Amino acid sequence: MKHVAILIPNEAVLASIVDARTIFTGANDFLQSMGRQPVFDVQMVGLSKEVKVHGGMFSVHTDILLSDLQKSDMVIIPAISGDLQNAVNVNRDFVPWIINQYNNGAEIASLCIGSFILASTGLLNGKECSSHWITADAFRNMFPEVKLVDGRIVTEQQGLYSSGGATSYWSLLLLLIEKYAGRDIAIMAAKIYALEIDRKSQSPFAMFTGQKNTRTIL
């Protein structure tokens, strides 16, 4: 089985955590309903056993502490929110672990503006990256060595995946399902969760530059 570590960052967007867990465990359910073996071993991983999100309104209970997980095959970095520089700073303890996992062969995938945490590792330097269009200016200011690709839904280079804004991350999750569980399972997931499986661009959702707020996602 492929171990999937869904990180639970401070300042995380809860939906991106829940959606990632839902699609990987859902793929396992689809496979088992067809008499096939599950593919993914999914764990939620954090710096503490309980991580409060959305200003303490919700809390996420992790399956394992970051310090106790030695090896993963795929690391999912959910979206973050609020002041982006602060969100990067309060999650800096994830950085050496992410780098170590990548150097040991793991694939790393950021969802929406989880790209800020991925970029903070330095692994994206000199590479392309997708993120939410509304944070483009902030991203370029903070990570000038990363080539932000405007409008693209999913970007992948050398085992580093990133996705565009908000629910665009479903396209990346479907890509990973297809890669490891098969096209038929990805299509089934797309149908059950009412997703468009091959969407390429987030440009229809972008506003003019003057309307952008580069600090938060609403």
Short mmCIF file of C-alpha atoms in Angstrom, two decimals:
data_model
loop_
_atom_site.label_atom_id
_atom_site.label_comp_id
_atom_site.label_asym_id
_atom_site.label_seq_id
_atom_site.Cartn_x
_atom_site.Cartn_y
_atom_site.Cartn_z
CA MET A 1 0.00 0.00 0.00
CA LYS A 2 1.01 3.59 -0.58
CA HIS A 3 1.29 5.58 2.62
CA VAL A 4 -0.38 8.99 2.38
CA ALA A 5 0.50 11.56 5.05
CA ILE A 6 -2.02 14.38 5.17
CA LEU A 7 -0.32 17.14 7.14
CA ILE A 8 -2.42 19.20 9.55
CA PRO A 9 -0.77 22.63 9.54
CA ASN A 10 -1.57 25.44 11.89
CA GLU A 11 -3.90 27.91 10.13
CA ALA A 12 -5.13 25.07 7.88
CA VAL A 13 -8.30 25.25 5.81
CA LEU A 14 -10.42 22.42 7.20
CA ALA A 15 -12.17 21.60 3.91
CA SER A 16 -8.89 20.77 2.18
CA ILE A 17 -8.02 18.30 4.94
CA VAL A 18 -11.41 16.62 4.89
CA ASP A 19 -11.59 16.48 1.09
CA ALA A 20 -8.13 14.92 0.77
CA ARG A 21 -8.93 12.26 3.35
CA THR A 22 -12.34 11.62 1.79
CA ILE A 23 -11.05 10.95 -1.71
CA PHE A 24 -8.19 8.64 -0.70
CA THR A 25 -10.30 6.58 1.70
CA GLY A 26 -13.16 6.69 -0.81
CA ALA A 27 -10.88 5.23 -3.49
CA ASN A 28 -10.08 2.37 -1.11
CA ASP A 29 -13.81 1.78 -0.61
CA PHE A 30 -14.42 1.73 -4.37
CA LEU A 31 -11.61 -0.79 -4.88
CA GLN A 32 -12.87 -3.07 -2.12
CA SER A 33 -16.42 -2.94 -3.49
CA MET A 34 -14.96 -4.32 -6.74
CA GLY A 35 -13.14 -7.12 -4.93
CA ARG A 36 -9.75 -5.43 -5.24
CA GLN A 37 -7.21 -4.54 -2.59
CA PRO A 38 -7.10 -1.00 -1.15
CA VAL A 39 -4.19 1.12 -2.36
CA PHE A 40 -3.82 3.90 0.21
CA ASP A 41 -2.82 3.85 3.88
CA VAL A 42 -4.01 7.30 4.98
CA GLN A 43 -2.88 9.07 8.15
CA MET A 44 -3.37 12.63 9.36
CA VAL A 45 -0.07 13.95 10.68
CA GLY A 46 0.53 16.92 12.93
CA LEU A 47 2.89 18.61 15.34
CA SER A 48 0.42 17.86 18.14
CA LYS A 49 -2.40 15.42 18.77
CA GLU A 50 -5.00 18.15 18.34
CA VAL A 51 -4.76 21.07 15.93
CA LYS A 52 -7.29 23.89 16.19
CA VAL A 53 -8.28 25.56 12.93
CA HIS A 54 -10.49 28.46 11.80
CA GLY A 55 -9.77 30.50 14.90
CA GLY A 56 -10.40 27.57 17.22
CA MET A 57 -13.88 26.93 15.88
CA PHE A 58 -12.87 23.41 14.83
CA SER A 59 -10.17 21.00 15.89
CA VAL A 60 -8.52 18.13 14.03
CA HIS A 61 -7.30 15.05 15.88
CA THR A 62 -4.21 13.64 14.21
CA ASP A 63 -3.47 9.94 13.78
CA ILE A 64 0.25 10.29 14.40
CA LEU A 65 2.75 12.93 15.42
CA LEU A 66 5.19 14.18 12.83
CA SER A 67 8.11 13.12 15.04
CA ASP A 68 6.83 9.52 15.08
CA LEU A 69 6.41 9.08 11.33
CA GLN A 70 9.68 8.05 9.74
CA LYS A 71 8.62 7.30 6.16
CA SER A 72 5.77 8.21 3.86
CA ASP A 73 5.22 7.72 0.14
CA MET A 74 3.05 10.78 -0.47
CA VAL A 75 2.76 13.96 1.57
CA ILE A 76 -0.32 16.16 1.17
CA ILE A 77 -0.03 19.80 2.31
CA PRO A 78 -3.53 21.28 2.76
CA ALA A 79 -4.38 24.91 2.13
CA ILE A 80 -3.60 27.53 4.77
CA SER A 81 -5.37 30.78 5.55
CA GLY A 82 -4.98 34.16 7.21
CA ASP A 83 -1.76 36.16 7.11
CA LEU A 84 0.40 34.07 4.81
CA GLN A 85 3.79 35.07 6.21
CA ASN A 86 2.58 34.19 9.69
CA ALA A 87 1.07 30.92 8.45
CA VAL A 88 4.42 29.95 6.94
CA ASN A 89 6.27 30.90 10.12
CA VAL A 90 4.05 28.92 12.49
CA ASN A 91 4.46 25.83 10.30
CA ARG A 92 8.23 26.00 9.91
CA ASP A 93 8.72 22.82 11.98
CA PHE A 94 7.18 20.84 9.10
CA VAL A 95 9.87 22.03 6.67
CA PRO A 96 12.85 19.77 7.52
CA TRP A 97 10.54 16.74 7.70
CA ILE A 98 9.04 17.49 4.27
CA ILE A 99 12.53 17.92 2.78
CA ASN A 100 13.67 14.64 4.34
CA GLN A 101 10.64 12.76 3.03
CA TYR A 102 11.20 14.12 -0.49
CA ASN A 103 14.89 13.21 -0.41
CA ASN A 104 13.85 9.69 0.63
CA GLY A 105 11.57 9.30 -2.38
CA ALA A 106 8.21 10.68 -1.26
CA GLU A 107 6.04 12.75 -3.57
CA ILE A 108 4.84 16.07 -2.16
CA ALA A 109 1.54 17.67 -3.15
CA SER A 110 0.30 21.09 -2.04
CA LEU A 111 -3.38 22.02 -2.22
CA CYS A 112 -4.23 25.60 -3.15
CA ILE A 113 -2.13 27.98 -1.00
CA GLY A 114 -0.54 25.09 0.81
CA SER A 115 1.95 25.98 -1.93
CA PHE A 116 3.37 28.61 0.44
CA ILE A 117 4.48 25.88 2.85
CA LEU A 118 5.87 23.78 -0.01
CA ALA A 119 7.73 26.78 -1.44
CA SER A 120 9.18 27.57 2.00
CA THR A 121 11.09 24.26 1.88
CA GLY A 122 13.19 25.48 -1.08
CA LEU A 123 12.28 22.33 -3.02
CA LEU A 124 10.44 24.42 -5.63
CA ASN A 125 13.33 26.79 -6.33
CA GLY A 126 13.88 26.90 -10.08
CA LYS A 127 10.68 24.92 -10.68
CA GLU A 128 7.11 25.76 -11.67
CA CYS A 129 4.24 25.95 -9.22
CA SER A 130 0.48 26.49 -9.24
CA SER A 131 -1.41 28.30 -6.50
CA HIS A 132 -4.55 30.36 -5.98
CA TRP A 133 -4.59 33.27 -8.42
CA ILE A 134 -5.59 35.70 -5.67
CA THR A 135 -2.28 35.19 -3.82
CA ALA A 136 -0.04 35.45 -6.89
CA ASP A 137 1.59 38.76 -5.96
CA ALA A 138 2.26 37.65 -2.38
CA PHE A 139 3.71 34.36 -3.59
CA ARG A 140 6.08 36.04 -6.03
CA ASN A 141 7.23 38.49 -3.38
CA MET A 142 7.93 35.77 -0.82
CA PHE A 143 9.37 33.17 -3.22
CA PRO A 144 11.05 34.92 -6.16
CA GLU A 145 13.08 31.80 -7.03
CA VAL A 146 9.92 29.81 -7.81
CA LYS A 147 8.20 30.19 -11.17
CA LEU A 148 4.51 30.68 -10.42
CA VAL A 149 2.40 29.53 -13.37
CA ASP A 150 -0.67 31.70 -13.73
CA GLY A 151 -3.99 30.00 -14.37
CA ARG A 152 -2.84 26.38 -14.39
CA ILE A 153 -4.93 23.93 -12.37
CA VAL A 154 -2.17 21.40 -11.65
CA THR A 155 1.61 21.56 -11.97
CA GLU A 156 4.01 18.66 -11.45
CA GLN A 157 7.79 18.63 -11.64
CA GLN A 158 10.06 15.93 -10.25
CA GLY A 159 7.51 14.55 -7.82
CA LEU A 160 6.38 17.96 -6.54
CA TYR A 161 2.71 18.67 -7.23
CA SER A 162 0.76 21.89 -6.74
CA SER A 163 -2.74 22.99 -7.57
CA GLY A 164 -4.67 26.15 -8.33
CA GLY A 165 -7.20 28.00 -6.24
CA ALA A 166 -9.80 26.68 -3.83
CA THR A 167 -11.57 23.54 -5.12
CA SER A 168 -9.10 23.24 -8.00
CA TYR A 169 -7.24 20.90 -5.66
CA TRP A 170 -9.82 18.23 -6.51
CA SER A 171 -8.18 18.00 -9.94
CA LEU A 172 -4.83 17.24 -8.30
CA LEU A 173 -6.39 14.70 -5.96
CA LEU A 174 -8.07 12.96 -8.90
CA LEU A 175 -4.75 12.90 -10.76
CA LEU A 176 -3.12 11.14 -7.80
CA ILE A 177 -6.02 8.69 -7.54
CA GLU A 178 -5.70 7.91 -11.25
CA LYS A 179 -1.94 7.47 -11.00
CA TYR A 180 -2.05 4.94 -8.16
CA ALA A 181 -5.55 3.41 -8.21
CA GLY A 182 -6.30 3.56 -11.94
CA ARG A 183 -8.34 5.61 -14.39
CA ASP A 184 -11.51 3.68 -13.63
CA ILE A 185 -11.35 4.56 -9.94
CA ALA A 186 -10.62 8.21 -10.72
CA ILE A 187 -13.64 8.34 -13.04
CA MET A 188 -15.79 6.69 -10.38
CA ALA A 189 -14.62 9.25 -7.80
CA ALA A 190 -15.34 12.11 -10.22
CA LYS A 191 -18.86 10.83 -10.80
CA ILE A 192 -19.68 10.17 -7.15
CA TYR A 193 -18.28 13.50 -5.92
CA ALA A 194 -19.61 15.38 -8.99
CA LEU A 195 -16.18 16.58 -10.13
CA GLU A 196 -14.83 17.61 -13.51
CA ILE A 197 -11.93 15.26 -14.06
CA ASP A 198 -9.87 16.99 -16.75
CA ARG A 199 -10.23 20.73 -16.10
CA LYS A 200 -7.05 22.57 -17.12
CA SER A 201 -7.39 26.25 -16.20
CA GLN A 202 -8.58 28.41 -13.31
CA SER A 203 -8.55 31.57 -15.43
CA PRO A 204 -12.39 31.78 -15.73
CA PHE A 205 -12.49 32.41 -11.96
CA ALA A 206 -9.82 35.13 -11.79
CA MET A 207 -10.79 38.76 -11.17
CA PHE A 208 -8.96 41.85 -12.34
CA THR A 209 -5.77 42.64 -10.45
CA GLY A 210 -7.37 45.62 -8.72
CA GLN A 211 -9.93 43.35 -7.09
CA LYS A 212 -7.40 40.97 -5.55
CA ASN A 213 -6.79 40.56 -1.84
CA THR A 214 -3.38 38.92 -1.53
CA ARG A 215 -3.60 38.03 2.16
CA THR A 216 -6.62 35.84 2.66
CA ILE A 217 -8.91 33.37 0.95
CA LEU A 218 -12.62 33.92 1.58
#
